[in-house]
JSON list of C-alpha atoms in Angstrom, two decimals:
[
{"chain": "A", "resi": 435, "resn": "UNK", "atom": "CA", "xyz": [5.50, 11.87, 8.79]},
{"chain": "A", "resi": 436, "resn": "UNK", "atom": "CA", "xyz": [3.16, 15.05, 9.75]},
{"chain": "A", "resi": 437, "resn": "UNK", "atom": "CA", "xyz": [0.25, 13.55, 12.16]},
{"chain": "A", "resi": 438, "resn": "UNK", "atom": "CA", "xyz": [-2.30, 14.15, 9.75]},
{"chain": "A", "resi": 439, "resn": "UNK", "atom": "CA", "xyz": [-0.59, 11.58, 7.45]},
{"chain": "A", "resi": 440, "resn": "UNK", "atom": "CA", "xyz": [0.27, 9.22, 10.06]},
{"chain": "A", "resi": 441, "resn": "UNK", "atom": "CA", "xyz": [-2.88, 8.55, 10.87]},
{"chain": "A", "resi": 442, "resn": "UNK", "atom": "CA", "xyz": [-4.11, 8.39, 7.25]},
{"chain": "A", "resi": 443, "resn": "UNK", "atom": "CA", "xyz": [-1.34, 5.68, 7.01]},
{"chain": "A", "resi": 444, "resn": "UNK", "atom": "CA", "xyz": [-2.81, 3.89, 9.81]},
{"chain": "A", "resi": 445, "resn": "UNK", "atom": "CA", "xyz": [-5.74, 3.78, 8.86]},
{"chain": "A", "resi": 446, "resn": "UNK", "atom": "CA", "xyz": [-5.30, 2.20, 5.45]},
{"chain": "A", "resi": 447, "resn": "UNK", "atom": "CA", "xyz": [-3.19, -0.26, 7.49]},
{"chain": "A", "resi": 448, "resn": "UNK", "atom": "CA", "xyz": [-6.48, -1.53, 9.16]},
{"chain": "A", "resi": 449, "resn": "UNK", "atom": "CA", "xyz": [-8.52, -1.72, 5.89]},
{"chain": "A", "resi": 450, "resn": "UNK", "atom": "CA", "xyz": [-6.00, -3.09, 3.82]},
{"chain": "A", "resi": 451, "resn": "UNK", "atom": "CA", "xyz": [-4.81, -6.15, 6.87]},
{"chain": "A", "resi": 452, "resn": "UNK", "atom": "CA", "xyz": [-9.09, -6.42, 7.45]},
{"chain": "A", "resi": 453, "resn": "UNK", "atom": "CA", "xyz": [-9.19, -8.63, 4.34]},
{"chain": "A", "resi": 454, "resn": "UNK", "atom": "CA", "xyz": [-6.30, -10.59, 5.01]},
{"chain": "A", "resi": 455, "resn": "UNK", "atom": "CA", "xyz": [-2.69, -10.92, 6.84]},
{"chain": "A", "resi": 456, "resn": "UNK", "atom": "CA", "xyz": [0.19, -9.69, 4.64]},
{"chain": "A", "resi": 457, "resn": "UNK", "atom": "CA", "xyz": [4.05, -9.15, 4.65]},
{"chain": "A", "resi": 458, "resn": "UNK", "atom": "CA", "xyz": [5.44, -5.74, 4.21]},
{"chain": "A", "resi": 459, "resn": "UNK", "atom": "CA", "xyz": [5.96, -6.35, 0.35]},
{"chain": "A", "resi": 460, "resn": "UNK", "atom": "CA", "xyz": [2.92, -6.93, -0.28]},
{"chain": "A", "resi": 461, "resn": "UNK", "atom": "CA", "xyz": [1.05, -4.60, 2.01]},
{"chain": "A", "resi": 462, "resn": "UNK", "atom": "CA", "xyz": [3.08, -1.86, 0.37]},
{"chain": "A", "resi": 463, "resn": "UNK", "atom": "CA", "xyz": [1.85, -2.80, -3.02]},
{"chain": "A", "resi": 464, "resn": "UNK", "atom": "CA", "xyz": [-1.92, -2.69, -1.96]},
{"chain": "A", "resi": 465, "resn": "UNK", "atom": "CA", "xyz": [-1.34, 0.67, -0.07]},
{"chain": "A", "resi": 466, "resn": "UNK", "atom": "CA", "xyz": [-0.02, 2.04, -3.01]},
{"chain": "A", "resi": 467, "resn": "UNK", "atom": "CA", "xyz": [-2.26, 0.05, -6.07]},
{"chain": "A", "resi": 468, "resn": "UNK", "atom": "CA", "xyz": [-5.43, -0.48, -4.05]},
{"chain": "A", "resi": 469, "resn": "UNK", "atom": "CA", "xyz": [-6.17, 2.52, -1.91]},
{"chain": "A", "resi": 470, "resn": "UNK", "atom": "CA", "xyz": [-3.62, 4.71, -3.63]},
{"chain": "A", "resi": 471, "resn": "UNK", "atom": "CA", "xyz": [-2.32, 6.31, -0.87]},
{"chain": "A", "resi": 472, "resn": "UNK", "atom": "CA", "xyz": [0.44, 9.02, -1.11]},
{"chain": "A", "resi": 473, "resn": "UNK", "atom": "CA", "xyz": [2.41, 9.32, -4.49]},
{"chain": "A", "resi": 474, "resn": "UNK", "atom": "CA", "xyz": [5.24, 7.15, -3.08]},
{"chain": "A", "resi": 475, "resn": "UNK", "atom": "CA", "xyz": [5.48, 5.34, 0.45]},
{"chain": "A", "resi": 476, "resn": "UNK", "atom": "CA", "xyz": [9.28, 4.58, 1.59]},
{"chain": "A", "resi": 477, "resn": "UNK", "atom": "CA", "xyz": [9.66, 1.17, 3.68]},
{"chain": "A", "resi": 478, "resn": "UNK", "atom": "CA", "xyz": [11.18, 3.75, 6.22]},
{"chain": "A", "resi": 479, "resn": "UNK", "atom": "CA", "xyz": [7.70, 5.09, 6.97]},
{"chain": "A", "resi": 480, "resn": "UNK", "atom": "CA", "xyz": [5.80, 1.90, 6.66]},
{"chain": "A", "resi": 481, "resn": "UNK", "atom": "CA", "xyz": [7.58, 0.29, 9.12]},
{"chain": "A", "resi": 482, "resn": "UNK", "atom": "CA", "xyz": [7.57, 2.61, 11.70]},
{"chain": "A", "resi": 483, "resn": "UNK", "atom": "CA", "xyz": [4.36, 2.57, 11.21]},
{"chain": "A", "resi": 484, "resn": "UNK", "atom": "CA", "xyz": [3.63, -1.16, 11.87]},
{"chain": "A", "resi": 485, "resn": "UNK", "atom": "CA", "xyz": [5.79, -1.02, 14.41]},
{"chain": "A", "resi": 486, "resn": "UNK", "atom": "CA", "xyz": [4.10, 1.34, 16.19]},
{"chain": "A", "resi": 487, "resn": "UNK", "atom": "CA", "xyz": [0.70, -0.36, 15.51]},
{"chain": "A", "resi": 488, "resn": "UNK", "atom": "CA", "xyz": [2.43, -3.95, 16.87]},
{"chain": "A", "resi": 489, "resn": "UNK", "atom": "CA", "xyz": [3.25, -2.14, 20.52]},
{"chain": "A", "resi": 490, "resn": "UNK", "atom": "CA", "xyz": [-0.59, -0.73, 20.45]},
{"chain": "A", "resi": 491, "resn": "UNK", "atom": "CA", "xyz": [-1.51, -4.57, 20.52]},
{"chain": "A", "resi": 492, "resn": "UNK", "atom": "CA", "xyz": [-3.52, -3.83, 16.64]},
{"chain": "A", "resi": 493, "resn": "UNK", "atom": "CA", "xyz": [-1.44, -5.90, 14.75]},
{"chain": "A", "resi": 494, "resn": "UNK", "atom": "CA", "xyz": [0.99, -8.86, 15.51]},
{"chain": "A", "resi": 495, "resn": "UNK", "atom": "CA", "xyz": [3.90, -10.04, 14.21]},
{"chain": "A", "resi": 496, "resn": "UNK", "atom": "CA", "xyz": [4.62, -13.63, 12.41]},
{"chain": "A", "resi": 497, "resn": "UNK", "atom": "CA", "xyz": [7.70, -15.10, 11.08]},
{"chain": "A", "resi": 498, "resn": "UNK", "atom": "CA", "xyz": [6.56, -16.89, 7.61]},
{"chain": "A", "resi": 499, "resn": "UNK", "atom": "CA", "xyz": [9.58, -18.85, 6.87]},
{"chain": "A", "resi": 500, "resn": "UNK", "atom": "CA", "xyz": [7.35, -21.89, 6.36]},
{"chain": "A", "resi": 501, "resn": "UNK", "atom": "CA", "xyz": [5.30, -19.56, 3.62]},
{"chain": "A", "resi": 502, "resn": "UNK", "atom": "CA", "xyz": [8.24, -17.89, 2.52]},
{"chain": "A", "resi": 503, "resn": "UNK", "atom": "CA", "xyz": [11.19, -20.82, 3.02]},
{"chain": "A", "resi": 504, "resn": "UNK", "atom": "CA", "xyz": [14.06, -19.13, 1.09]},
{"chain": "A", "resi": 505, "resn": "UNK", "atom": "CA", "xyz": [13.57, -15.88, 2.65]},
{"chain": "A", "resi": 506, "resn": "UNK", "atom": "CA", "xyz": [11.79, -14.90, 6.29]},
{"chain": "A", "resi": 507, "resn": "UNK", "atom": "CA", "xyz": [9.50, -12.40, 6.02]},
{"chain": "A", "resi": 508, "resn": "UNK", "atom": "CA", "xyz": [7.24, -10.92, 9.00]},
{"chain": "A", "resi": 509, "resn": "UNK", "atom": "CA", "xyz": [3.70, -11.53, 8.41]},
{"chain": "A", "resi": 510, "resn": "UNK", "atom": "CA", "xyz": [1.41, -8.71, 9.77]},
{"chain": "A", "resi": 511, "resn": "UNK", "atom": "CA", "xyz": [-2.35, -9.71, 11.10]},
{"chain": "A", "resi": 512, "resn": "UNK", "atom": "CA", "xyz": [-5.22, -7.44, 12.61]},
{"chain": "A", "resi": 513, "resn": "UNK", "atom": "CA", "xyz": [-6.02, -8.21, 16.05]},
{"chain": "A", "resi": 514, "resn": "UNK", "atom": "CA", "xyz": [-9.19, -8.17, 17.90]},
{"chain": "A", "resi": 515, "resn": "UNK", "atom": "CA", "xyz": [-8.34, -4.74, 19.46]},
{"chain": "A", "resi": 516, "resn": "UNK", "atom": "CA", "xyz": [-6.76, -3.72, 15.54]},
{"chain": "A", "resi": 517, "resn": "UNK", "atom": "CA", "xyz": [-10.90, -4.61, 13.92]},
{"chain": "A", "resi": 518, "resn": "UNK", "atom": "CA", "xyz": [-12.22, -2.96, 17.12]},
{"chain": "A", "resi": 519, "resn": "UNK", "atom": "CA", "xyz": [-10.49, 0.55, 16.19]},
{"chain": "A", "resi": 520, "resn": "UNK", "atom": "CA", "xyz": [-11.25, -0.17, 11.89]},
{"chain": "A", "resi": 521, "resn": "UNK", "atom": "CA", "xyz": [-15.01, -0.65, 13.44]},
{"chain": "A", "resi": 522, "resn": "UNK", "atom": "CA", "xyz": [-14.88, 2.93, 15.36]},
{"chain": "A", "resi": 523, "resn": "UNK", "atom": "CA", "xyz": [-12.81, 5.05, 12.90]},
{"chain": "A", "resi": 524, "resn": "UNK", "atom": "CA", "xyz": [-15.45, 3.61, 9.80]},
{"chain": "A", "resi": 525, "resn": "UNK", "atom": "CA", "xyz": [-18.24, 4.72, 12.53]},
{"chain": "A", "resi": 526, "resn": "UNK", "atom": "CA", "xyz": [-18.12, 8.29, 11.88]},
{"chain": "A", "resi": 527, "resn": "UNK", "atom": "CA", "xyz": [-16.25, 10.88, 9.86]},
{"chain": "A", "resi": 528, "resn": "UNK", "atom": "CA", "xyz": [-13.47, 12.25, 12.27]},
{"chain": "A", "resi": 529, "resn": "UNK", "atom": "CA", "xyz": [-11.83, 15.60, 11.93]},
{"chain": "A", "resi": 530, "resn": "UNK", "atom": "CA", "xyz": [-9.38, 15.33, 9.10]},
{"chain": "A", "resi": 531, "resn": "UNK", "atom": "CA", "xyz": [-11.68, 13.44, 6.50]},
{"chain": "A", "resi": 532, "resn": "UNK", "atom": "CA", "xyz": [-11.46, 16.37, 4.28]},
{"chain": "A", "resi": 533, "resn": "UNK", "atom": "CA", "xyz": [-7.61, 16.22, 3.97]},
{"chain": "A", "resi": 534, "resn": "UNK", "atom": "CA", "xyz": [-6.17, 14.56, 0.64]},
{"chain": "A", "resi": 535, "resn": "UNK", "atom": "CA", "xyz": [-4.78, 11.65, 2.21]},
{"chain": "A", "resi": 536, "resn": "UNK", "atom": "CA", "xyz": [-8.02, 10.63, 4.63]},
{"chain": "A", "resi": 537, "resn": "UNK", "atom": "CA", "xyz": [-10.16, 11.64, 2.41]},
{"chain": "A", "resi": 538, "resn": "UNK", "atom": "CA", "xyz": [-8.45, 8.93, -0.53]},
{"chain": "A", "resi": 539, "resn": "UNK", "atom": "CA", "xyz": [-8.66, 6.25, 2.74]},
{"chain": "A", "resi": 540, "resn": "UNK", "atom": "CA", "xyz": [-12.10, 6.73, 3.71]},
{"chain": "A", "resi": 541, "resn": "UNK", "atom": "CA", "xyz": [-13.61, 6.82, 0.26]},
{"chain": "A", "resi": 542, "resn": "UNK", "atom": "CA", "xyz": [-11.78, 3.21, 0.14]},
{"chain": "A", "resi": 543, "resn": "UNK", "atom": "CA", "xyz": [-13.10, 1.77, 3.01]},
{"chain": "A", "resi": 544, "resn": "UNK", "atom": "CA", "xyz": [-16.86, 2.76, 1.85]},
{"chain": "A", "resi": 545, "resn": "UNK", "atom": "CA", "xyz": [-18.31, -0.65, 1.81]},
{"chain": "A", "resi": 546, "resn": "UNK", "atom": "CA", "xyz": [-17.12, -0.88, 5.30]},
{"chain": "A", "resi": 547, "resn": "UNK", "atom": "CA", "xyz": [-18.87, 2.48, 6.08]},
{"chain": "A", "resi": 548, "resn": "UNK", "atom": "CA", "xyz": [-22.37, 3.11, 6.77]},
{"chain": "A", "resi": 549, "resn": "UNK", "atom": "CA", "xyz": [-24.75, 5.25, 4.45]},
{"chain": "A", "resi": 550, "resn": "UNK", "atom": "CA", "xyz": [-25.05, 8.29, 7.04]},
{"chain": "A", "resi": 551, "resn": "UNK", "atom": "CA", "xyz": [-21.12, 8.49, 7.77]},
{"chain": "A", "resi": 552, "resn": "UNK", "atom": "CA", "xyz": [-20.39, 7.77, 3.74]},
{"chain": "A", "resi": 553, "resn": "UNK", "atom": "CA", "xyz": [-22.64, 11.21, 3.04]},
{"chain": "A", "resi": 554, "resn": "UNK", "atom": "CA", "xyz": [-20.85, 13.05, 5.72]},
{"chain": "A", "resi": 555, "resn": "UNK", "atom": "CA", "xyz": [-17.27, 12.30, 4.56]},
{"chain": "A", "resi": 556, "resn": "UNK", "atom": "CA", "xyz": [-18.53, 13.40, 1.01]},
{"chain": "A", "resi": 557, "resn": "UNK", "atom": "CA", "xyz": [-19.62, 16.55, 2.75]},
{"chain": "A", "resi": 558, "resn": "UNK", "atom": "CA", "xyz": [-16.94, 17.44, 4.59]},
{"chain": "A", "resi": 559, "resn": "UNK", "atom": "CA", "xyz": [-14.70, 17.14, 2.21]},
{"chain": "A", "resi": 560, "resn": "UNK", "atom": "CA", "xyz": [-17.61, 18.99, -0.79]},
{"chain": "A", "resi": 561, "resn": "UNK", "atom": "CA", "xyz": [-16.98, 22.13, 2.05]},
{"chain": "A", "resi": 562, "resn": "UNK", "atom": "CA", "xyz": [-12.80, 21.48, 2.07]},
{"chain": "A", "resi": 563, "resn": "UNK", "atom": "CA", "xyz": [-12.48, 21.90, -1.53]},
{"chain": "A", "resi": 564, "resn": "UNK", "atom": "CA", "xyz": [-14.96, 24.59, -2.10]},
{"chain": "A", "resi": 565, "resn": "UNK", "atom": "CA", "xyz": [-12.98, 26.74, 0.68]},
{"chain": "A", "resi": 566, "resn": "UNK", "atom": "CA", "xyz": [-9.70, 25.68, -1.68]},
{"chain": "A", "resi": 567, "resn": "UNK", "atom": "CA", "xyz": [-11.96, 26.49, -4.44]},
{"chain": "A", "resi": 568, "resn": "UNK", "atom": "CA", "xyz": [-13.19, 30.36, -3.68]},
{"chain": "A", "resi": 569, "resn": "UNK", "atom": "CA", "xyz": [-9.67, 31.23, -2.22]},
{"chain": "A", "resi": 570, "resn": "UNK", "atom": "CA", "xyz": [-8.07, 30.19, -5.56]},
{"chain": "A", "resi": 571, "resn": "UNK", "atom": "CA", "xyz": [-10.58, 32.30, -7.87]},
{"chain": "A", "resi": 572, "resn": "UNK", "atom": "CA", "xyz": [-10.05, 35.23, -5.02]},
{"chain": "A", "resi": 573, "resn": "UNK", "atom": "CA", "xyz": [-5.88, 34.90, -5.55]},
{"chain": "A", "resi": 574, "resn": "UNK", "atom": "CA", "xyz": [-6.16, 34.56, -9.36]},
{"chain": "A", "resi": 575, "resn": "UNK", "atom": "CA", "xyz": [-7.99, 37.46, -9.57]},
{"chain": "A", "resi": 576, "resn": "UNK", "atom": "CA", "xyz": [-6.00, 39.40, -7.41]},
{"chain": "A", "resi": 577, "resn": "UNK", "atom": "CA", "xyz": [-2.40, 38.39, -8.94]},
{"chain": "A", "resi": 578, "resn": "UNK", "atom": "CA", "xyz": [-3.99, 38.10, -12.55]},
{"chain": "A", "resi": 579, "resn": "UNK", "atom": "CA", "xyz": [-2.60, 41.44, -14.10]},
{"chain": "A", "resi": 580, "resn": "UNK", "atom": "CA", "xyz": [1.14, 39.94, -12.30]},
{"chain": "A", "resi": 581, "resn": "UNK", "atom": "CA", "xyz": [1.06, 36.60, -14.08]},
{"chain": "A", "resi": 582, "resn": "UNK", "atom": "CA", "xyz": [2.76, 35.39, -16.88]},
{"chain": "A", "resi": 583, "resn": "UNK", "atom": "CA", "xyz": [0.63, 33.32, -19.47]},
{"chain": "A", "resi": 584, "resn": "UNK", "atom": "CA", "xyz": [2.11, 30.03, -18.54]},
{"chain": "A", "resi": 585, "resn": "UNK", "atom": "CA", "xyz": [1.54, 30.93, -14.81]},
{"chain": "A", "resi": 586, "resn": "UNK", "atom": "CA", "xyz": [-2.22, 32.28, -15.49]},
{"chain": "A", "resi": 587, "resn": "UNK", "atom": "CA", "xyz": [-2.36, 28.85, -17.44]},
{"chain": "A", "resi": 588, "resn": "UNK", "atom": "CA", "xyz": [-1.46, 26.47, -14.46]},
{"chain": "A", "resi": 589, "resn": "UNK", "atom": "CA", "xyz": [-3.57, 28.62, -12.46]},
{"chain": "A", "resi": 590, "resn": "UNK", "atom": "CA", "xyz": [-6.45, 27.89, -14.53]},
{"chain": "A", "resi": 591, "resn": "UNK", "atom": "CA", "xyz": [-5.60, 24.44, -15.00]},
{"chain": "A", "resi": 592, "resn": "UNK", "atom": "CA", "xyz": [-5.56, 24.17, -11.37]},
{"chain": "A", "resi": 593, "resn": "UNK", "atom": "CA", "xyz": [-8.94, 25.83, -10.63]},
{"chain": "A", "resi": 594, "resn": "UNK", "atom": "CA", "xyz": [-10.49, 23.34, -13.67]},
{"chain": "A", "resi": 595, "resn": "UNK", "atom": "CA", "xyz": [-9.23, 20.17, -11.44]},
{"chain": "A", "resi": 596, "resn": "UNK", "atom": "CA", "xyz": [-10.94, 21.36, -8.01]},
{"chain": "A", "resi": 597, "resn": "UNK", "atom": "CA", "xyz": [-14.19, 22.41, -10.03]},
{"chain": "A", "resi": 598, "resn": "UNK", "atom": "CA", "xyz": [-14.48, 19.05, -11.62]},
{"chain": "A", "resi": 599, "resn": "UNK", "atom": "CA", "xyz": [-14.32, 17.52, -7.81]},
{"chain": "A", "resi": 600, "resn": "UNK", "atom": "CA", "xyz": [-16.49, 19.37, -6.92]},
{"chain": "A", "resi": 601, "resn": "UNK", "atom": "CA", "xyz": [-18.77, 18.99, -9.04]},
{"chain": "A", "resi": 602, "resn": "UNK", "atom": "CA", "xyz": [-17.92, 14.91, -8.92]},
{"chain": "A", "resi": 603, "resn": "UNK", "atom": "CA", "xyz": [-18.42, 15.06, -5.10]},
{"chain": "A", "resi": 604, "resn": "UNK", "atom": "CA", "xyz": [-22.12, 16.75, -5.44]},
{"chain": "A", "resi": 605, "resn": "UNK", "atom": "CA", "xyz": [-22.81, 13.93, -8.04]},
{"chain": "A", "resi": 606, "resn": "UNK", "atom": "CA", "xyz": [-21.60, 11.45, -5.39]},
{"chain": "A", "resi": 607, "resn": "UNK", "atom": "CA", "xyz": [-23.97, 12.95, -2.49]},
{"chain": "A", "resi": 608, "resn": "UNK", "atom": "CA", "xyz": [-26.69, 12.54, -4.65]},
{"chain": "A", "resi": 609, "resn": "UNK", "atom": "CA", "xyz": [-26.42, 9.08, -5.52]},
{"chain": "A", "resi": 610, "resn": "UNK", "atom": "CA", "xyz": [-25.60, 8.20, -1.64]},
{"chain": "A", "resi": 611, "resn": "UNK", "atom": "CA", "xyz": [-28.87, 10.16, -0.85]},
{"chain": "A", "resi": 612, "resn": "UNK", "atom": "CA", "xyz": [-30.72, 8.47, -3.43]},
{"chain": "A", "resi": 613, "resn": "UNK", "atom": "CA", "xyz": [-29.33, 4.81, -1.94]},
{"chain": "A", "resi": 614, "resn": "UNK", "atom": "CA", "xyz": [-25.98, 5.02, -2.82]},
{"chain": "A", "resi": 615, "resn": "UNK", "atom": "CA", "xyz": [-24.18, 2.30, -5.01]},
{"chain": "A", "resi": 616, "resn": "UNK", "atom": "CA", "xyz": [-25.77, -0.85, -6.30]},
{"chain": "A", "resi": 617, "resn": "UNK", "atom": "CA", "xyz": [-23.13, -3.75, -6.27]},
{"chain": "A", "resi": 618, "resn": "UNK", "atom": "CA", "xyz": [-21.89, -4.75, -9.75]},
{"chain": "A", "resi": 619, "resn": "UNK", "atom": "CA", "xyz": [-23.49, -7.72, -11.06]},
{"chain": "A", "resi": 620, "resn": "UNK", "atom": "CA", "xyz": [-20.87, -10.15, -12.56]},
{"chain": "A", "resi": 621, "resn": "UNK", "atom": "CA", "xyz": [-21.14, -10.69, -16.64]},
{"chain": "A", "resi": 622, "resn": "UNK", "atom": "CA", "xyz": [-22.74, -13.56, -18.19]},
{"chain": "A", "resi": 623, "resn": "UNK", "atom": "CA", "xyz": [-20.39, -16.70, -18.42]},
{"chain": "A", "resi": 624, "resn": "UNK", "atom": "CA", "xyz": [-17.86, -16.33, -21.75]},
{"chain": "A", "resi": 625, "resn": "UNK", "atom": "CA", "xyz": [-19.23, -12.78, -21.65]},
{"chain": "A", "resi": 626, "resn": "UNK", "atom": "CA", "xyz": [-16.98, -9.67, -21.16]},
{"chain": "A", "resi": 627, "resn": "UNK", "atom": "CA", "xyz": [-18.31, -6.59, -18.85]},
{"chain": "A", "resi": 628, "resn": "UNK", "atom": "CA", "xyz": [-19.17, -3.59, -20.83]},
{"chain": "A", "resi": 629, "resn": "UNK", "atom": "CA", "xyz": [-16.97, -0.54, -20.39]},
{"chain": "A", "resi": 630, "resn": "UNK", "atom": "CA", "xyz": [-18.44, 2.33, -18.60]},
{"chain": "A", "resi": 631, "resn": "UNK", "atom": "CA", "xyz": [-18.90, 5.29, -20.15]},
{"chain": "A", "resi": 632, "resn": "UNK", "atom": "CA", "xyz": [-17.78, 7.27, -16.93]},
{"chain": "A", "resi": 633, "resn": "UNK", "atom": "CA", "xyz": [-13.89, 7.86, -16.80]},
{"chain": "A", "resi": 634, "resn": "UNK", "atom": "CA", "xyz": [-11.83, 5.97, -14.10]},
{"chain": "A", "resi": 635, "resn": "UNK", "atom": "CA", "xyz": [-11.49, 7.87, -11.13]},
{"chain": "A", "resi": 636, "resn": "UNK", "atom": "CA", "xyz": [-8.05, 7.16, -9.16]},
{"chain": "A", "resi": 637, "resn": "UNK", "atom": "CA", "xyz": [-7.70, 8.10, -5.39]},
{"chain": "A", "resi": 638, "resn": "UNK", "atom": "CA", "xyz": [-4.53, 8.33, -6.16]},
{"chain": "A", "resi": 639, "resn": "UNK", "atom": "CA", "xyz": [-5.66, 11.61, -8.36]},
{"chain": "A", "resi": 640, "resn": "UNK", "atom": "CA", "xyz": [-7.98, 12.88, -5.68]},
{"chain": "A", "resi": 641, "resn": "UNK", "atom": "CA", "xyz": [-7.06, 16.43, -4.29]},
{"chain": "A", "resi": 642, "resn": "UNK", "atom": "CA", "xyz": [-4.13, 16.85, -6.73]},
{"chain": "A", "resi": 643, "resn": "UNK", "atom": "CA", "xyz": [-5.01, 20.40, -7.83]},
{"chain": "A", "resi": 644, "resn": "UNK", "atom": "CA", "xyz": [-2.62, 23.05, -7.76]},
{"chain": "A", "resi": 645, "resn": "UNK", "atom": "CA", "xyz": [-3.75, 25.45, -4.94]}
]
């Protein structure tokens, strides 16, 4: 796995074992439900992975079999040091939170995040996909009188996805810079919560545009 990734993965690691200790099963299933990182996520990366983490003293290692008595299964937990890093990384943007990947982590470990490092992720990566955005509309134009209709279609379709981040990102700054999110209020008892009008946004969609 390319660094960039790697430490994406990592860092999801932390956020995800923050709220409680898990087995590999299951802290595959929240990597990929929860935060929705990477389209797919092999055990033969995760593990690594944790395995790495375990000799850096940030996680430890438990044998369940008294959780799990038909089959033993290796229960991960965050240590002190593990929290200590979560608490530093969620401290201030780094370099790569513009990247797909970080970018899907850090927006997932927002509550954890303060106001002033929450605005700057959204800027950095606001400035990522408009640099995407300008060099696809310069390479469309140039290759336009090349392309095939399907291809010019893609293309476009492409260029529609980053302008709707965009444009989804600038909404976002302006409601952190306006006090950012007000926590949902659970719904009356026997009551149902109202859909919102605004369509679900998945990370796992984030930064998906053809480029």
């Amino acid at each position: 796995m390319a660094g960039k990734r790697a430490a994406a993965l990592e860092l999801a690691v932390l956020g995800v074992l923050a709220e409680r200790p898990l087995h590999g099963y299951e802290l595959r299933k929240h990597l990929l439900d929860a935060v929705g990182l990477f389209g797919t996520l092999s055990y033969g990366v995760l593990y690594p992975t944790l395995r790495r983490m375990v000799a850096a003293g940030e996680l430890t290692e438990t044998d369940s079999h008294t959780v799990y008595p038909k089959r033993n299964r290796i229960v991960y937990t965050l240590t002190d040091a593990g929290r200590a890093r979560l608490a530093k990384e969620v401290d201030h943007e780094g370099a790569n939170a513009g990247a797909d990947d970080e970018f899907a982590v850090r927006i997932s470990l927002f509550t954890r995040t303060g106001a002033a490092t929450r605005l700057r992720v959204l800027e950095v990566r606001r400035r990522a996909l408009q640099d995407r955005l300008d060099h696809m509309r310069e390479n469309i134009a140039k290759g336009r009188e090349r392309m095939d209709a399907y291809t010019l279609e893609l293309q476009q379709h492409g260029l529609d996805a980053l302008e709707r981040e965009v444009a989804w990102l600038g909404d976002m700054i302006t409601r952190e810079e306006s006090g950012g999110f007000t926590p949902p209020q659970p719904p009356p008892h026997g009551s149902l919560r109202p859909r919102s009008g605004r369509p679900k946004i998945s990370t796992r969609q984030i930064g998906r545009a053809h480029v």
